[in-house]
Amino acid sequence: MSKPIVAIVGRPNVGKSTLFNALAGEKISIVKDTPGVTRDRIYADIDWLDYNFTLIDTGGIEPDSKDIILSQMREQAQIAIDTADVIIFMTDLKQGLVDADAKVADMLRKSHKPVVLVVNKVDNYKKQMVDVYEFYNLGIGDPVPISSIQKSGLGDMLDVVTGHFENIEKEDDEDDRPKVAVIGKPNVGKSSLINKLTGEDRVIVSDIAGTTRDAIDTNINYEGKDYLFIDTAGLRRKSKVKEEIERFSVIRSVAAVERADIVILLIDATEGVTEQDAKIAGIAHDNGKATIIAVNKWDAIEKNTKTVKEFTDKIRQILSFMTYAEITFISAKTGQRLGKMFSIIDMVLANHAMRIETGILNEIMSEAVVLQQPPSDKGRRLKLYYITQVAVKPPTFVIFVNDKQLMHFSYTRYIENKIREAFGFRGTPLKFIIRERKEK
C-alpha cells in the first residue's frame, strides 16, 4: 500500500516551510522572510502515531506582484489537488483573511479532496481565538489554530489530517494490478511511451514541455495480464522559468512513485543523463522501488560499437546510488525494443518480491566472511552471527552482529554484492538492517 501524500498550500510568508521543518524534524526547507525563498519543492516522510505519510512543501511563489502571486497560488493549489490525498491549506492570523485565500479556497472546495484549514501564528489561544473564527468564512471546515514556530497545535492538526487516511487506504488495497510509474523530466517522452504501449493516443503528446495536464492512469493488457501505468505528467502550462518546470516534475514524480510497485525512469538520449534525472531517480531509490532506466529517443543517436557501453557507463557514474537498476535503450516514437518492455517489467517485479530461505542466506554470509575478514577496530573484530530476510518490496534483510559500530557501510555492501552474485536481484534495491546481539 502506498503512503498517503499531504501537501501544504498557502500564500507567501504564512509559514509553510516553518511548519514543514517542524514536522520533518530538521531544517530541510530554506526559511526567510522574503516571499518565494523555498527554492525547491521539498518532500519528507513523516511518522505520526501509527501513521506514515509523505509531506510536500509546495513553495515556489516568487514575484512581488499580487496578480502573479494569486495565479501562482492557484497553480500551486492545482498541483496539490492533482497529486495529494489530503491538502493542508495554511492561512496567517496576523495578516488576516485576504482575497487570495478566498479564491484558492474556492478551488480547493471544488476539488472534493479533503482539506484541513490551518490558521498559523496563533501564539496565544485565549486572546486570539476570536480572530481565528473569521476563517470560518472560507467555507472549508473548522479552522485548526497552530503556531508553527512554537510547534503548538501540531498534534491536533495531525489528528485531523490522518483522520482522512482510512478512506484512501481502502481504495488502494482493492487494486492488485502491478502499478508502473513512468517518471522523468518534462518532454522526455513519457506520454509517447504509454501511447505506443497502448496502441492508441490516450495522452496528449506535444513538443512543448509539460502539455500533459494531470497524472493519468492507463490500464494496459499484455498477453492477458493487466498493468496500471501512471503517467507523471509535466506541467499544466509551459513555464518561462526552468526551475518551476523542475519543481513541478519532482512533485509529480513523488506522487507517482509513492503509488507504484515499479518505476520506469525515462532519460532523453539526445540530452544525456542530467542532474535533474539524478534528482528524480533519487525519489525512486529513497522509496525502495524497483527501477528500470529506459533511455528514450535512441533512434536519434548516431551509434558505433561502443555507444551503448559508453552511455551505460555514464548512467552508472551519475546514478551511482542505483547500480541495481535495469537499463534498456528504446524509442517510444518508432517502437524500438518496446516489445521487451513487459518481460523486463515482469522480471524486475519478481525480483522485487523475491524471498530467500534463511539457511541459504547464512551459507552465503559464512562463505563471504571466509573470503574477506570482517573489519576490526582497537583489537575488537566484527562478528556476523546470523542473517534473515524479513520483508519484500524491497527485499529487506536483518544481520545480527556483535557490534553495530564495526559494521562499516563498505562491508554491508560487500555482503549485498555476494547475495546479488547468487540471486541477481536485478532492478531492485536491497535493504539491510544491522542489529546488535550480545556475545554469549
Coordinates of C-alpha atoms in Angstrom, one line a residue:
M1 CA 0.0 0.0 0.0
S2 CA 1.3 3.4 -0.9
K3 CA 1.8 6.1 1.7
P4 CA -0.7 9.0 1.6
I5 CA 0.5 12.3 0.3
V6 CA -0.2 15.5 2.2
A7 CA 0.6 18.9 0.5
I8 CA 0.9 22.3 2.2
V9 CA -0.6 25.2 0.2
G10 CA -0.8 28.8 1.1
R11 CA 0.3 32.4 0.4
P12 CA 3.9 33.6 0.7
N13 CA 5.1 34.1 4.3
V14 CA 2.3 32.3 6.0
G15 CA 4.8 29.8 7.5
K16 CA 4.6 26.8 5.1
S17 CA 8.3 25.9 5.3
T18 CA 8.4 26.5 9.1
L19 CA 5.6 24.0 9.5
F20 CA 7.2 21.6 7.1
N21 CA 10.5 21.8 9.1
A22 CA 8.7 21.4 12.4
L23 CA 7.0 18.2 11.2
A24 CA 10.1 16.8 9.4
G25 CA 12.2 17.4 12.4
E26 CA 15.0 19.1 10.6
K27 CA 15.6 22.2 8.6
I28 CA 15.1 20.9 5.1
S29 CA 13.4 24.0 3.6
I30 CA 15.1 27.4 3.5
V31 CA 13.2 29.8 5.7
K32 CA 13.5 33.5 5.1
D33 CA 11.1 36.5 5.3
T34 CA 11.3 37.1 1.5
P35 CA 8.3 35.6 -0.4
G36 CA 9.3 32.7 -2.6
V37 CA 12.6 31.6 -0.9
T38 CA 11.5 27.9 -0.9
R39 CA 13.6 27.4 -4.0
D40 CA 12.9 23.7 -4.4
R41 CA 9.8 21.7 -3.9
I42 CA 10.7 19.5 -0.9
Y43 CA 9.2 16.3 0.5
A44 CA 9.8 14.2 3.6
D45 CA 8.4 11.1 5.2
I46 CA 6.5 11.8 8.4
D47 CA 5.6 9.4 11.2
W48 CA 2.7 10.4 13.5
L49 CA 1.4 7.7 15.9
D50 CA 0.7 4.7 13.8
Y51 CA 0.6 6.7 10.5
N52 CA 3.3 7.2 7.9
F53 CA 2.8 9.7 5.1
T54 CA 4.7 11.9 2.7
L55 CA 4.6 15.7 3.3
I56 CA 5.2 18.1 0.4
D57 CA 6.2 21.7 0.9
T58 CA 4.9 23.5 -2.2
G59 CA 6.8 26.8 -2.0
G60 CA 7.6 28.3 -5.4
I61 CA 5.9 31.7 -5.3
E62 CA 8.4 34.3 -6.3
P63 CA 7.1 37.6 -7.8
D64 CA 6.0 40.6 -5.8
S65 CA 3.0 41.3 -8.0
K66 CA -0.3 40.4 -6.3
D67 CA -1.8 39.2 -9.6
I68 CA 1.1 36.9 -10.2
I69 CA 1.1 35.7 -6.6
L70 CA -2.6 34.8 -7.0
S71 CA -2.0 33.0 -10.3
Q72 CA 0.9 31.0 -8.8
M73 CA -1.1 30.2 -5.7
R74 CA -3.8 28.7 -8.0
E75 CA -1.1 26.8 -9.9
Q76 CA 0.3 25.5 -6.6
A77 CA -3.1 24.6 -5.3
Q78 CA -3.9 22.8 -8.6
I79 CA -0.6 20.7 -8.3
A80 CA -1.7 19.8 -4.7
I81 CA -5.2 18.9 -5.9
D82 CA -3.8 16.7 -8.6
T83 CA -1.2 14.9 -6.5
A84 CA -2.1 15.0 -2.8
D85 CA -4.5 12.8 -0.9
V86 CA -5.0 15.5 1.8
I87 CA -4.3 19.2 1.5
I88 CA -3.3 21.5 4.4
F89 CA -4.4 25.0 3.4
M90 CA -2.4 27.4 5.5
T91 CA -3.5 30.9 6.4
D92 CA -2.0 33.6 8.6
L93 CA -3.8 35.1 11.6
K94 CA -1.6 38.2 11.7
Q95 CA -2.3 39.1 8.0
G96 CA -6.0 38.1 8.4
L97 CA -8.3 36.8 5.7
V98 CA -7.4 38.1 2.3
D99 CA -8.9 37.9 -1.2
A100 CA -6.3 35.4 -2.4
D101 CA -7.2 33.0 0.4
A102 CA -10.9 33.1 -0.6
K103 CA -10.1 32.4 -4.3
V104 CA -7.8 29.5 -3.5
A105 CA -10.4 28.1 -1.0
D106 CA -12.9 28.0 -3.9
M107 CA -10.6 25.9 -5.9
L108 CA -9.9 23.5 -3.1
R109 CA -13.6 23.2 -2.2
K110 CA -14.5 22.2 -5.8
S111 CA -11.8 19.6 -5.9
H112 CA -13.6 17.3 -3.4
K113 CA -10.3 16.5 -1.8
P114 CA -10.0 16.5 2.0
V115 CA -8.8 20.0 3.0
V116 CA -7.5 20.8 6.5
L117 CA -7.8 24.6 7.1
V118 CA -4.9 25.7 9.3
V119 CA -4.6 29.2 10.9
N120 CA -0.9 29.8 11.7
K121 CA 0.8 32.3 14.1
V122 CA -1.8 31.8 16.9
D123 CA 0.7 32.4 19.7
N124 CA -1.9 32.9 22.4
Y125 CA -5.1 30.8 22.2
K126 CA -7.1 32.6 24.8
K127 CA -6.5 36.1 23.4
Q128 CA -6.6 35.2 19.7
M129 CA -9.3 32.5 19.2
V130 CA -11.9 35.2 18.4
D131 CA -9.8 36.2 15.4
V132 CA -9.5 32.6 14.3
Y133 CA -13.3 32.4 13.9
E134 CA -13.0 34.8 11.0
F135 CA -11.6 32.0 8.9
Y136 CA -14.9 30.1 9.0
N137 CA -15.9 32.5 6.2
L138 CA -13.8 30.4 3.8
G139 CA -16.4 27.7 4.0
I140 CA -14.0 24.7 4.0
G141 CA -14.5 23.4 7.5
D142 CA -13.2 24.2 11.0
P143 CA -10.0 26.2 11.2
V144 CA -7.2 24.5 13.2
P145 CA -5.2 27.1 15.2
I146 CA -1.4 26.4 15.3
S147 CA 1.9 28.2 15.8
S148 CA 4.5 26.5 13.6
I149 CA 7.3 28.5 15.2
Q150 CA 6.3 27.4 18.8
K151 CA 5.2 24.0 17.5
S152 CA 1.9 24.3 19.3
G153 CA -1.3 22.8 18.0
L154 CA 0.5 20.5 15.6
G155 CA -0.8 17.3 17.3
D156 CA -4.4 18.5 16.9
M157 CA -3.7 19.3 13.2
L158 CA -2.1 15.9 12.5
D159 CA -5.1 14.1 14.1
V160 CA -7.4 15.9 11.6
V161 CA -5.0 15.1 8.7
T162 CA -4.6 11.4 9.5
G163 CA -8.3 11.1 10.1
H164 CA -8.8 11.3 6.4
F165 CA -6.4 8.4 5.6
E166 CA -8.8 5.5 6.2
N167 CA -10.8 6.0 3.0
I168 CA -7.7 6.4 0.9
E169 CA -6.3 3.0 2.2
K170 CA -9.5 1.1 1.4
E171 CA -9.5 2.3 -2.3
D172 CA -5.8 1.5 -2.7
D173 CA -6.0 -2.1 -1.3
E174 CA -8.7 -3.2 -3.8
D175 CA -6.4 -2.8 -6.9
D176 CA -4.0 -5.7 -7.3
R177 CA -2.6 -4.8 -10.8
P178 CA 1.1 -4.1 -11.0
K179 CA 1.4 -0.3 -10.9
V180 CA 4.1 1.1 -13.2
A181 CA 5.1 4.8 -12.8
V182 CA 6.7 6.4 -15.8
I183 CA 8.8 9.3 -14.5
G184 CA 11.4 11.7 -15.9
K185 CA 11.9 15.3 -16.9
P186 CA 9.2 17.1 -18.9
N187 CA 9.2 16.3 -22.7
V188 CA 11.4 13.2 -22.3
G189 CA 8.7 11.1 -23.9
K190 CA 6.6 9.7 -21.1
S191 CA 3.2 10.2 -22.8
S192 CA 4.6 8.9 -26.1
L193 CA 5.8 5.7 -24.4
I194 CA 2.4 5.0 -22.9
N195 CA 0.7 5.8 -26.2
K196 CA 2.9 3.4 -28.1
L197 CA 2.4 0.6 -25.5
T198 CA -1.4 1.1 -25.6
G199 CA -1.5 1.4 -29.3
E200 CA -3.8 4.4 -29.1
D201 CA -3.4 8.1 -28.3
R202 CA -4.7 8.1 -24.7
V203 CA -2.4 11.0 -23.6
I204 CA -1.8 14.4 -25.3
V205 CA 1.6 14.3 -26.9
S206 CA 3.3 17.6 -28.0
D207 CA 6.8 19.1 -28.2
I208 CA 6.0 21.7 -25.6
A209 CA 7.4 20.7 -22.2
G210 CA 4.5 19.9 -19.8
T211 CA 1.5 19.6 -22.1
T212 CA 0.1 16.6 -20.1
R213 CA -2.4 18.2 -17.8
D214 CA -2.8 15.8 -15.0
A215 CA -1.3 12.5 -13.8
I216 CA -3.2 9.9 -15.9
D217 CA -3.7 6.2 -15.1
T218 CA -3.8 3.9 -18.1
N219 CA -4.7 0.2 -18.0
I220 CA -2.6 -1.9 -20.4
N221 CA -3.4 -5.5 -21.0
Y222 CA -0.4 -7.5 -22.4
E223 CA -0.8 -11.2 -23.0
G224 CA -3.8 -11.5 -20.7
K225 CA -2.2 -9.6 -17.8
D226 CA -3.3 -6.1 -16.7
Y227 CA -0.8 -3.4 -15.8
L228 CA -1.7 0.1 -14.5
F229 CA 0.6 2.7 -16.0
I230 CA 0.9 6.0 -14.1
D231 CA 2.0 8.9 -16.3
T232 CA 3.5 11.5 -14.1
A233 CA 2.7 14.4 -16.4
G234 CA 4.7 17.6 -16.8
L235 CA 3.1 20.9 -16.2
R236 CA -0.3 22.5 -16.6
R237 CA 1.2 25.0 -18.9
K238 CA 4.6 26.0 -20.2
S239 CA 6.6 27.9 -17.7
K240 CA 9.2 30.5 -18.5
V241 CA 11.2 29.6 -15.5
K242 CA 13.2 26.4 -15.8
E243 CA 13.3 26.0 -12.0
E244 CA 9.5 26.0 -12.0
I245 CA 9.4 23.1 -14.5
E246 CA 11.8 21.1 -12.5
R247 CA 9.9 21.7 -9.2
F248 CA 6.6 20.6 -10.8
S249 CA 8.2 17.5 -12.4
V250 CA 9.7 16.5 -9.0
I251 CA 6.4 16.7 -7.1
R252 CA 4.6 14.7 -9.8
S253 CA 7.3 12.1 -9.5
V254 CA 6.9 11.9 -5.7
A255 CA 3.2 11.3 -6.1
A256 CA 3.5 8.6 -8.8
V257 CA 6.4 6.8 -7.1
E258 CA 4.5 6.5 -3.8
R259 CA 1.7 4.6 -5.6
A260 CA 3.9 2.5 -7.8
D261 CA 5.3 -1.1 -7.5
I262 CA 7.9 -0.4 -10.2
V263 CA 9.3 2.7 -11.7
I264 CA 10.4 3.4 -15.3
L265 CA 12.8 6.3 -15.3
L266 CA 12.9 7.8 -18.8
I267 CA 16.1 9.5 -19.9
D268 CA 16.5 11.5 -23.1
A269 CA 19.3 10.0 -25.2
T270 CA 19.8 13.3 -27.1
E271 CA 20.5 15.2 -23.8
G272 CA 22.3 12.6 -21.9
V273 CA 22.0 12.0 -18.1
T274 CA 21.5 15.2 -16.2
E275 CA 21.4 16.4 -12.6
Q276 CA 17.6 16.6 -12.9
D277 CA 17.5 12.9 -13.9
A278 CA 19.5 12.1 -10.7
K279 CA 17.1 14.1 -8.5
I280 CA 14.1 12.2 -9.9
A281 CA 15.9 8.8 -9.7
G282 CA 16.7 9.6 -6.1
I283 CA 12.9 9.7 -5.3
A284 CA 12.5 6.1 -6.6
H285 CA 15.6 5.0 -4.7
D286 CA 14.6 6.6 -1.4
N287 CA 11.3 4.8 -1.6
G288 CA 12.9 1.4 -2.2
K289 CA 11.2 0.9 -5.6
A290 CA 12.2 -1.5 -8.3
T291 CA 13.6 0.6 -11.2
I292 CA 14.1 0.3 -15.0
I293 CA 16.1 3.1 -16.7
A294 CA 14.8 3.4 -20.2
V295 CA 17.0 5.6 -22.5
N296 CA 14.4 7.0 -24.9
K297 CA 15.0 8.6 -28.4
W298 CA 17.7 6.0 -29.1
D299 CA 16.8 6.2 -32.8
A300 CA 18.0 9.8 -32.9
I301 CA 21.6 8.9 -31.8
E302 CA 24.5 8.2 -34.2
K303 CA 25.9 4.9 -33.0
N304 CA 29.0 2.8 -33.2
T305 CA 30.1 -0.4 -31.4
K306 CA 30.9 1.5 -28.2
T307 CA 27.9 3.8 -27.9
V308 CA 25.7 1.5 -25.7
K309 CA 28.6 0.8 -23.3
E310 CA 29.7 4.5 -23.1
F311 CA 26.1 5.6 -22.4
T312 CA 25.6 2.8 -19.8
D313 CA 28.9 3.8 -18.1
K314 CA 27.7 7.4 -17.9
I315 CA 24.4 6.4 -16.3
R316 CA 26.2 4.2 -13.8
Q317 CA 28.5 7.0 -12.9
I318 CA 25.9 9.7 -12.4
L319 CA 23.3 7.4 -10.9
S320 CA 25.9 5.6 -8.8
F321 CA 23.4 5.1 -5.9
M322 CA 21.3 2.8 -8.0
T323 CA 23.7 0.4 -9.7
Y324 CA 21.0 -2.3 -9.4
A325 CA 18.7 -0.6 -11.9
E326 CA 18.0 -2.4 -15.2
I327 CA 18.9 -0.3 -18.3
T328 CA 17.2 -0.6 -21.7
F329 CA 17.6 1.5 -24.8
I330 CA 14.3 2.3 -26.6
S331 CA 12.4 4.6 -28.9
A332 CA 8.8 5.5 -28.0
K333 CA 8.4 7.1 -31.4
T334 CA 9.4 4.1 -33.5
G335 CA 8.6 1.3 -31.0
Q336 CA 12.2 0.1 -31.0
R337 CA 12.7 -2.6 -28.2
L338 CA 9.3 -1.8 -26.7
G339 CA 8.4 -5.5 -27.2
K340 CA 10.8 -6.5 -24.5
M341 CA 9.5 -3.9 -22.0
F342 CA 6.9 -6.2 -20.4
S343 CA 9.3 -9.1 -20.0
I344 CA 11.7 -6.7 -18.2
I345 CA 8.9 -5.3 -16.0
D346 CA 7.8 -8.9 -15.0
M347 CA 11.4 -9.9 -14.3
V348 CA 12.1 -6.8 -12.1
L349 CA 8.7 -7.2 -10.3
A350 CA 9.6 -10.8 -9.5
N351 CA 13.0 -9.8 -8.1
H352 CA 11.4 -7.1 -6.0
A353 CA 9.1 -9.7 -4.4
M354 CA 11.7 -12.5 -4.1
R355 CA 12.3 -14.3 -0.8
I356 CA 15.4 -16.3 0.1
E357 CA 15.5 -19.1 2.6
T358 CA 17.3 -18.2 5.8
G359 CA 19.6 -21.3 5.6
I360 CA 20.8 -20.4 2.1
L361 CA 21.4 -16.7 3.2
N362 CA 23.6 -17.9 6.1
E363 CA 25.6 -20.1 3.8
I364 CA 26.3 -17.2 1.5
M365 CA 27.3 -15.0 4.5
S366 CA 29.6 -17.6 6.0
E367 CA 31.4 -18.0 2.7
A368 CA 31.7 -14.2 2.3
V369 CA 33.3 -13.9 5.8
V370 CA 35.8 -16.6 5.0
L371 CA 36.8 -14.9 1.7
Q372 CA 37.1 -11.4 3.3
Q373 CA 37.7 -10.9 7.0
P374 CA 35.3 -8.6 8.8
P375 CA 36.8 -5.2 9.9
S376 CA 38.2 -4.7 13.4
D377 CA 38.8 -1.6 15.5
K378 CA 41.2 -1.3 18.5
G379 CA 41.6 -5.0 18.7
R380 CA 37.8 -5.8 18.6
R381 CA 36.7 -7.6 15.5
L382 CA 33.2 -7.6 13.9
K383 CA 31.4 -10.9 14.2
L384 CA 28.4 -11.7 12.0
Y385 CA 26.1 -14.2 13.7
Y386 CA 23.0 -14.6 11.6
I387 CA 21.1 -13.2 8.6
T388 CA 17.4 -13.5 7.7
Q389 CA 15.1 -11.9 5.2
V390 CA 12.2 -10.0 7.0
A391 CA 10.4 -8.3 4.1
V392 CA 9.9 -7.9 0.3
K393 CA 9.3 -4.9 -1.9
P394 CA 12.1 -4.1 -1.4
P395 CA 13.8 -7.3 -0.2
T396 CA 14.9 -6.5 3.4
F397 CA 17.5 -8.4 5.4
V398 CA 18.4 -8.2 9.1
I399 CA 22.0 -9.1 10.0
F400 CA 22.8 -9.8 13.7
V401 CA 26.3 -8.7 14.7
N402 CA 28.3 -8.3 17.9
D403 CA 28.9 -4.6 17.5
K404 CA 26.9 -2.3 15.1
Q405 CA 29.7 0.3 15.1
L406 CA 32.1 -2.2 13.5
M407 CA 29.7 -3.0 10.6
H408 CA 31.0 -0.4 8.1
F409 CA 29.0 0.6 5.1
S410 CA 31.6 -1.0 2.8
Y411 CA 31.3 -4.4 4.5
T412 CA 27.4 -4.3 4.3
R413 CA 27.9 -3.5 0.5
Y414 CA 30.3 -6.5 0.2
I415 CA 27.6 -8.8 1.8
E416 CA 25.0 -7.3 -0.6
N417 CA 27.2 -8.0 -3.6
K418 CA 27.6 -11.6 -2.5
I419 CA 23.8 -12.0 -2.3
R420 CA 23.4 -10.4 -5.7
E421 CA 26.0 -12.7 -7.2
A422 CA 24.0 -15.7 -6.0
F423 CA 20.4 -14.4 -6.8
G424 CA 20.8 -11.4 -9.2
F425 CA 18.0 -9.2 -7.8
R426 CA 18.3 -7.2 -11.0
G427 CA 16.3 -4.0 -10.9
T428 CA 15.6 -3.9 -7.2
P429 CA 17.3 -2.2 -4.3
L430 CA 18.1 -4.4 -1.2
K431 CA 17.7 -3.0 2.3
F432 CA 19.9 -4.1 5.2
I433 CA 19.1 -3.6 8.9
I434 CA 22.0 -4.2 11.3
R435 CA 21.0 -5.5 14.8
E436 CA 23.3 -6.0 17.8
R437 CA 23.3 -9.2 19.7
K438 CA 25.4 -9.6 22.9
E439 CA 28.1 -12.3 22.8
K440 CA 27.3 -15.3 25.0

